[in-house]
Amino acid sequence: MEITLTLNGKKRTASVSPDTMLFDFLRNHGCYSVKCGCETSACGLCTVLLDGKPVLSCSVLAVRADGHTVTTLEGLQEEASEFVGFIADQGAEQCGFCNPGFVMNTIALLREHPDPTDDEIRAYLAGNLCRCSGYEGQTRGIRAYLNAKKEGLL
Amino acid sequence: MLTIDKYLRPATLEEAYEAAQKKNSVILGGMLWLRLGNRRIGTAIDLTGLVPDGIEDTGDTYRIGAYATLRTLETHEGLNILTDHAVRDSLCSIVGVQFRNLATAGGSIFGRFGFSDVVTTFLALGASVELYKTGTVTLEEFCTMGRVNDILTHIVLPKSPVTASYLAHRNAATDFPVLNTCAALCDGILTVTVGSRPLRAVPYRFPTDSGISAENIAETVAGQTVFASNTRASEDYRRHLCRVLVRRAVTDVLEKSAAKAAREVK
Ligand SMILES: Cc1cc2nc3c(=O)[nH]c(=O)nc-3n(C[C@H](O)[C@H](O)[C@H](O)COP(=O)(O)OP(=O)(O)OC[C@H]3O[C@@H](n4cnc5c(N)ncnc54)[C@H](O)[C@@H]3O)c2cc1C
Ligand code: FES
Ligand code: FES
């Protein structure tokens, strides 16, 4: 089946099988930031934006993305670079495996709630599992970024 | 692993229904539950464009399209004001935002999963389901039906004023619930549902003019409900949780209802 979608701002047309998952399509198109942690919709590592909304690419059929817009971390480098340093500063990245999913979902969080409370941060990121940290580092990092923004330091 | 031989986007519900009658055909919701299966699907039927993905306010009901995502329900202001945020409370612990942007209301209700937070809530709120061939049936009746080979097009929630409360216990934040309950008071009848027993949710009804207390309701419900054990919890633990959660949910509903009545008097 032929599908055409907008991937990170560029139109892409490709042939896919009926059961090709968006995750595999993206990896085959050079988006290596998208990783698979569980393949059972449980960990959040494969998060991408589909028409601007965060979804699990391991659980979406590529054919269902036909005609839609998909954005991965490769297309959001600038937006991510604003806050990832703050997360790293808090020691929230240990093995770093969960990081691409966290960053993608943090982008979605900050677009939807530009000034979230800590509870809103935790609730929004609850679907991103991290086996190393206790999640506090990520929350502190996002808080530090938001504070710096409010204080006009960015 | 899940394999799909053919992907079909039918032009009409009739075509979708015909295709669904074939062995090995499957109707796709958000595909999250289907995805876990180890099966070979002959034809995967996508209902995009045939069933709505939004929520229609008809005046006396909210008519929820089968393809509305759980996130759409969770963030719908009218639905949540109507239900004292019971809808949001019941959905917000299901895996994560990315998951709830995919999982559909239709797939969640059609599956009638024993662990479901969605069924427990919509059952207490008096929802009905619209099935393409079967017509409209109450969710309560739908939950007692065996295998249904039909298409769920809508879930209909009456907009009658309701006071509601949803509570669940999970062993870990976004895991399946160990037990859940929803209490909803509407027109003098208190409906209490208990789900994730781990069997399908069951409803109980109590007229509030009988003066029965939250403790008595909790005892009655815990005494009459059949529970079972699984890897998450034992039957006994679930019965104990049921007493506690039902008592808290009913107390919350009675307090909120008294507060609403006091506001109306003012
Ligand atoms: C890892 C994981 C954790 C979960 N945790 C929870 C939880 O804690 N609480 C909870 O309540 N739920 C939980 N769920 C269930 C989830 O919320 C959804 O209810 C479930 O995925 C089904 O919704 P779906 O849209 O993905 O449907 P699908 O998986 O696409 O479909 C489910 C079934 O319904 C059929 N179907 C779908 N739509 C229709 C339709 N319109 N008409 C007729 N048939 C249809 C399909 O053929 C299939 O048999 C979990 C699921 C997963 C995978
Ligand atoms: S790989 Fe998609 S949720 Fe884990
Ligand atoms: S830092 Fe290792 S999984 Fe999150």
XYZ file of C-alpha atoms and ligand atoms in Angstrom:
481
model
C 0.000 0.000 0.000
C 1.268 3.446 -0.826
C 1.107 6.133 1.845
C 2.082 9.798 1.810
C 2.706 11.684 5.002
C 4.530 14.766 6.150
C 7.506 13.672 8.223
C 9.388 16.418 10.032
C 8.129 18.957 7.526
C 8.894 16.939 4.371
C 6.436 14.960 2.267
C 7.323 11.276 2.138
C 5.692 8.639 -0.036
C 6.419 4.998 0.609
C 5.053 1.546 0.158
C 4.124 -0.272 3.383
C 2.485 -3.579 4.327
C -0.928 -3.478 6.027
C 0.735 -4.412 9.338
C 3.770 -2.106 9.206
C 3.845 -0.104 12.404
C 4.572 3.612 12.309
C 7.593 2.903 14.529
C 9.197 0.673 11.875
C 8.301 3.123 9.116
C 10.044 5.925 11.024
C 13.184 3.919 11.739
C 13.285 2.904 8.068
C 13.157 6.594 7.187
C 16.156 7.494 9.293
C 14.415 8.617 12.476
C 16.662 6.718 14.889
C 15.637 8.828 17.895
C 12.443 6.740 17.915
C 13.141 3.657 19.992
C 11.178 0.650 21.059
C 11.140 -0.301 24.727
C 8.197 -2.647 25.111
C 6.106 -2.875 21.931
C 3.057 -3.325 24.193
C 2.023 0.342 24.567
C 3.323 0.478 28.114
C 6.590 2.462 28.271
C 6.287 5.671 26.215
C 9.751 5.358 24.661
C 8.410 5.340 21.079
C 6.484 8.629 21.497
C 6.098 10.798 18.379
C 3.686 13.599 17.527
C 0.862 12.682 15.147
C -0.858 15.853 13.964
C 0.739 17.495 16.998
C -0.524 14.999 19.570
C 1.800 12.609 21.394
C 1.115 8.957 20.483
C 2.890 5.626 20.777
C 4.385 4.851 17.363
C 4.790 1.158 18.278
C 0.993 0.850 18.313
C -0.104 2.887 15.297
C -0.379 1.291 11.869
C 1.702 3.207 9.320
C -1.316 3.222 6.961
C -3.241 5.175 9.574
C -0.667 7.967 9.305
C -1.435 8.344 5.591
C -2.272 11.989 4.894
C -1.179 13.080 8.374
C 1.781 14.897 9.893
C 4.349 13.038 11.980
C 7.063 14.740 13.981
C 9.968 13.030 15.702
C 12.795 14.392 17.805
C 14.838 14.831 14.606
C 12.375 17.567 13.637
C 12.279 19.219 17.047
C 15.942 19.698 17.890
C 15.625 23.420 18.532
C 12.538 23.152 20.746
C 14.122 20.303 22.725
C 17.446 22.072 23.144
C 15.717 24.762 25.241
C 15.126 22.402 28.177
C 17.141 19.172 27.849
C 20.196 20.728 29.509
C 18.129 21.465 32.622
C 17.072 17.811 32.824
C 20.673 16.624 32.409
C 21.825 19.099 35.096
C 19.567 17.350 37.617
C 21.177 13.983 36.906
C 17.877 12.707 35.578
C 19.573 10.923 32.705
C 21.374 7.848 33.894
C 21.445 5.212 31.166
C 19.492 7.694 29.011
C 17.425 5.018 27.274
C 14.059 6.573 28.226
C 15.194 10.051 27.230
C 13.845 10.409 23.653
C 10.332 9.477 24.794
C 10.548 11.822 27.786
C 11.745 14.714 25.632
C 8.998 14.194 23.041
C 6.296 14.050 25.678
C 7.741 17.041 27.535
C 7.472 19.025 24.299
C 3.808 17.973 24.052
C 3.281 18.867 27.735
C 4.782 22.343 27.381
C 2.794 23.066 24.223
C -0.448 22.079 25.976
C 0.400 23.550 29.405
C 3.031 26.290 29.038
C 3.109 26.801 32.831
C 2.346 23.412 34.411
C 2.297 22.655 38.130
C 4.491 19.795 39.380
C 1.380 17.613 39.614
C 0.504 18.419 36.008
C 4.067 17.539 34.946
C 3.866 14.193 36.781
C 0.412 13.398 35.393
C 1.398 14.216 31.812
C 4.636 12.240 31.935
C 3.181 9.251 33.819
C 3.216 7.156 30.643
C 6.998 7.470 30.265
C 8.735 4.775 32.249
C 12.301 5.163 33.509
C 14.030 2.205 35.107
C 16.997 4.155 36.497
C 15.709 7.370 38.037
C 12.880 7.955 40.500
C 11.356 10.575 38.146
C 12.213 13.353 40.590
C 15.160 14.480 38.482
C 12.989 14.932 35.400
C 10.401 16.919 37.374
C 13.122 19.088 38.952
C 14.727 19.666 35.543
C 11.483 20.827 33.944
C 10.763 23.011 36.981
C 14.248 24.563 36.762
C 13.686 25.286 33.060
C 10.308 26.904 33.747
C 11.780 29.005 36.569
C 14.659 30.149 34.381
C 12.178 31.121 31.678
C 10.062 33.091 34.146
C 13.121 34.882 35.485
C 14.016 35.910 31.938
C 17.256 33.943 32.016
C 16.620 32.246 28.666
C 2.967 -11.103 17.022
C 0.074 -9.539 15.157
C -0.037 -9.845 11.388
C -2.579 -8.282 9.026
C -3.151 -9.550 5.492
C -5.450 -6.781 4.295
C -6.320 -3.283 5.518
C -9.788 -2.060 4.566
C -11.315 1.408 4.768
C -14.937 0.726 3.860
C -17.041 3.468 2.302
C -20.145 2.664 4.364
C -21.059 1.053 7.670
C -22.906 -1.638 5.714
C -19.715 -2.522 3.851
C -17.820 -2.551 7.152
C -20.456 -4.787 8.717
C -20.386 -7.217 5.769
C -16.595 -7.389 5.920
C -16.717 -7.951 9.696
C -18.854 -11.073 9.263
C -15.956 -12.942 7.666
C -13.866 -15.176 9.859
C -10.532 -13.536 10.693
C -11.865 -10.023 10.094
C -11.385 -7.528 12.886
C -12.696 -4.031 13.504
C -9.972 -1.644 14.555
C -10.412 0.719 17.464
C -7.237 2.392 18.705
C -5.653 -1.069 18.267
C -3.908 -1.020 21.611
C -5.561 -4.111 22.988
C -5.595 -5.886 19.632
C -1.885 -5.179 19.344
C -1.116 -7.406 22.317
C -2.626 -10.446 20.627
C -0.672 -13.101 18.842
C -2.887 -13.603 15.828
C -3.167 -13.377 12.095
C -5.880 -10.943 11.044
C -7.336 -11.516 7.570
C -8.942 -8.101 7.127
C -8.419 -5.187 9.503
C -11.395 -2.838 9.164
C -10.738 0.840 9.833
C -13.908 2.827 10.615
C -12.293 6.259 10.176
C -14.867 8.577 8.617
C -17.729 6.165 9.395
C -17.956 6.588 13.174
C -17.323 9.969 14.792
C -14.255 10.765 16.884
C -15.955 13.610 18.742
C -18.676 14.161 21.335
C -22.011 15.603 20.235
C -24.192 17.532 22.693
C -27.747 16.655 21.652
C -29.366 18.709 24.426
C -30.398 15.856 26.677
C -27.457 13.517 26.002
C -23.779 13.432 25.191
C -23.463 11.205 22.130
C -19.895 9.968 22.066
C -18.504 8.709 18.746
C -16.895 5.267 18.908
C -13.594 6.738 17.674
C -13.455 9.461 20.345
C -10.216 8.821 22.218
C -10.045 8.376 25.984
C -8.097 11.635 26.056
C -11.002 13.399 24.321
C -13.342 12.145 27.059
C -10.883 13.015 29.811
C -10.499 16.611 28.636
C -14.124 17.287 27.618
C -15.303 20.077 29.890
C -19.065 19.493 29.611
C -18.791 15.771 30.245
C -16.609 16.332 33.277
C -18.701 19.105 34.786
C -21.763 16.888 34.380
C -20.080 13.929 36.093
C -18.195 15.764 38.864
C -15.016 14.794 36.963
C -15.714 11.082 37.490
C -14.968 10.510 33.780
C -11.585 12.241 34.043
C -10.766 10.521 37.355
C -11.490 7.107 35.892
C -9.329 7.635 32.800
C -6.329 9.589 34.038
C -4.457 6.528 35.362
C -4.754 4.495 32.173
C -1.117 4.135 31.067
C -0.314 7.660 29.827
C -1.415 10.620 27.710
C 0.143 9.122 24.541
C -1.828 5.918 25.104
C -5.091 7.747 25.805
C -4.623 9.749 22.583
C -5.006 6.419 20.759
C -7.331 4.189 22.795
C -10.928 4.699 21.713
C -14.135 4.914 23.724
C -15.698 2.366 21.344
C -12.918 -0.215 21.691
C -12.869 0.239 25.468
C -16.613 -0.306 25.854
C -16.967 -2.948 23.130
C -14.232 -5.053 24.750
C -16.163 -5.111 28.069
C -12.859 -5.906 29.736
C -13.015 -7.132 33.321
C -10.245 -4.704 34.347
C -11.917 -1.731 32.685
C -12.082 1.668 34.356
C -14.225 2.903 31.479
C -17.011 0.316 31.813
C -17.236 0.759 35.601
C -17.791 4.499 35.162
C -20.146 4.524 32.183
C -22.220 1.731 33.730
C -22.780 3.798 36.880
C -23.618 6.858 34.774
C -26.420 4.994 32.963
C -24.870 4.920 29.483
C -26.294 3.116 26.458
C -24.511 1.874 23.356
C -25.627 2.196 19.761
C -24.816 -0.885 17.694
C -25.169 -0.681 13.927
C -27.454 -3.729 13.476
C -28.648 -4.501 17.009
C -29.753 -0.937 17.729
C -29.537 0.808 21.091
C -29.046 -1.257 24.245
C -28.199 -0.163 27.747
C -24.581 -0.730 28.691
C -25.878 -2.882 31.538
C -27.582 -5.197 29.042
C -24.564 -5.092 26.712
C -22.361 -6.258 29.593
C -24.519 -9.366 30.040
C -24.450 -10.248 26.330
C -22.032 -12.859 25.000
C -19.962 -12.369 21.856
C -21.469 -9.627 19.693
C -20.616 -9.396 16.013
C -21.697 -5.827 15.373
C -20.271 -2.335 15.093
C -20.441 0.023 18.021
C -21.064 3.479 16.583
C -21.867 5.610 19.655
C -22.003 5.635 23.439
C -24.843 7.738 24.771
C -24.745 9.380 28.180
C -27.899 11.017 29.560
C -27.382 14.612 30.675
C -29.659 14.287 33.723
C -28.039 16.003 36.719
C -25.852 13.488 38.503
C -23.532 13.501 41.485
C -20.711 11.039 40.994
C -17.470 9.764 42.423
C -14.900 7.349 40.995
C -12.237 5.511 42.979
C -9.739 2.795 42.122
C -6.848 1.030 43.762
C -3.726 0.201 41.764
C -0.592 -1.577 42.935
C 1.476 0.843 40.847
C 0.434 4.172 39.364
C -0.415 3.256 35.768
C -0.951 -0.491 36.161
C -4.332 -2.183 35.673
C -6.647 -1.486 38.609
C -6.910 -4.047 41.408
C -10.447 -2.872 42.055
C -12.512 0.092 40.975
C -15.872 1.583 41.854
C -18.118 4.393 40.721
C -21.060 5.791 42.680
C -23.596 7.971 40.858
C -26.695 9.587 42.333
C -29.389 10.551 39.847
C -33.121 11.127 40.439
C -32.999 9.710 43.987
C -31.346 6.453 42.912
C -27.766 5.736 43.893
C -26.024 3.376 41.467
C -22.827 1.733 42.654
C -20.653 -0.274 40.256
C -17.749 -2.521 41.157
C -15.271 -3.529 38.479
C -11.876 -5.111 38.041
C -13.051 -7.805 40.475
C -11.215 -8.877 38.196
C -14.439 -9.834 36.428
C -16.704 -7.473 34.465
C -18.228 -4.586 36.400
C -21.602 -5.120 38.092
C -24.139 -2.463 39.142
C -26.241 -2.164 42.338
C -29.027 0.328 42.939
C -30.205 1.902 46.192
C -33.070 4.383 46.587
C -31.713 7.219 48.713
C -35.046 7.778 50.514
C -34.465 4.440 52.290
C -31.971 6.285 54.507
C -29.339 3.577 54.077
C -25.817 4.637 55.141
C -22.554 4.506 53.199
C -21.346 1.761 55.594
C -24.434 -0.367 54.945
C -24.177 0.086 51.195
C -20.495 -0.897 51.297
C -21.312 -4.008 53.377
C -24.156 -5.004 51.052
C -22.102 -4.530 47.884
C -19.040 -6.338 49.286
C -21.272 -9.166 50.503
C -23.112 -9.669 47.218
C -20.262 -9.242 44.742
C -18.321 -12.201 43.387
C -14.566 -11.558 43.468
C -11.668 -13.647 42.185
C -7.920 -13.824 42.645
C -5.221 -13.106 40.076
C -1.583 -12.026 40.077
C -2.547 -8.542 41.265
C -4.619 -9.414 44.332
C -6.520 -12.138 46.137
C -10.280 -12.488 46.294
C -10.240 -11.602 50.022
C -8.147 -8.492 49.506
C -10.522 -7.337 46.759
C -13.536 -7.835 49.036
C -11.800 -5.770 51.723
C -10.904 -3.040 49.194
C -14.487 -3.065 47.947
C -15.825 -2.238 51.408
C -13.384 0.658 51.770
C -13.659 2.125 48.261
C -17.462 1.843 48.059
C -17.869 3.452 51.477
C -15.577 6.336 50.459
C -17.204 6.826 47.044
C -20.746 6.777 48.479
C -19.760 9.128 51.315
C -18.249 11.488 48.762
C -21.405 11.405 46.620
C -23.709 12.010 49.606
C -21.556 14.919 50.827
C -21.322 16.490 47.373
C -25.050 16.058 46.857
C -25.809 17.739 50.221
C -23.457 20.602 49.306
C -25.184 21.023 45.913
C -28.594 21.066 47.628
C -27.359 23.699 50.116
C -26.079 25.877 47.248
C -29.449 25.603 45.501
C -31.303 26.742 48.679
C -29.052 29.850 48.859
C -0.892 -2.028 28.217
C -2.356 -1.727 28.400
C -2.809 -1.248 29.630
C -4.165 -0.950 29.817
N -4.592 -0.482 31.042
C -5.898 -0.197 31.232
C -6.369 0.292 32.490
O -5.638 0.453 33.451
N -7.700 0.586 32.593
C -8.572 0.419 31.543
O -9.760 0.709 31.697
N -8.143 -0.026 30.361
C -6.843 -0.352 30.181
N -6.425 -0.848 28.968
C -7.427 -1.001 27.887
C -7.469 0.252 27.028
O -7.814 1.379 27.804
C -8.520 0.137 25.913
O -9.773 -0.052 26.491
C -8.231 -0.986 24.982
O -6.962 -0.815 24.424
C -9.278 -1.088 23.866
O -9.393 0.113 23.187
P -8.819 0.286 21.701
O -9.392 1.532 21.142
O -7.354 0.135 21.700
O -9.517 -0.958 20.973
P -8.920 -2.122 20.083
O -7.764 -2.787 20.740
O -8.708 -1.632 18.698
O -10.194 -3.092 20.050
C -10.608 -3.815 21.189
C -11.718 -4.789 20.743
O -12.905 -4.091 20.385
C -13.234 -4.287 18.995
N -13.663 -2.967 18.517
C -13.008 -1.795 18.613
N -13.790 -0.773 18.208
C -14.966 -1.324 17.837
C -16.199 -0.779 17.326
N -16.358 0.533 17.142
N -17.215 -1.638 17.075
C -17.068 -2.970 17.274
N -15.927 -3.527 17.745
C -14.903 -2.723 18.033
C -11.971 -4.807 18.352
O -12.248 -5.614 17.229
C -11.347 -5.600 19.496
O -11.964 -6.845 19.612
C -5.090 -1.161 28.753
C -4.638 -1.653 27.519
C -3.297 -1.925 27.329
C -2.853 -2.410 25.989
S 7.735 0.862 22.728
Fe 5.874 1.891 22.393
S 5.114 2.136 24.390
Fe 6.892 0.973 24.723
S 17.635 6.914 32.627
Fe 17.728 4.763 32.331
S 15.682 4.272 31.830
Fe 15.540 6.339 32.319
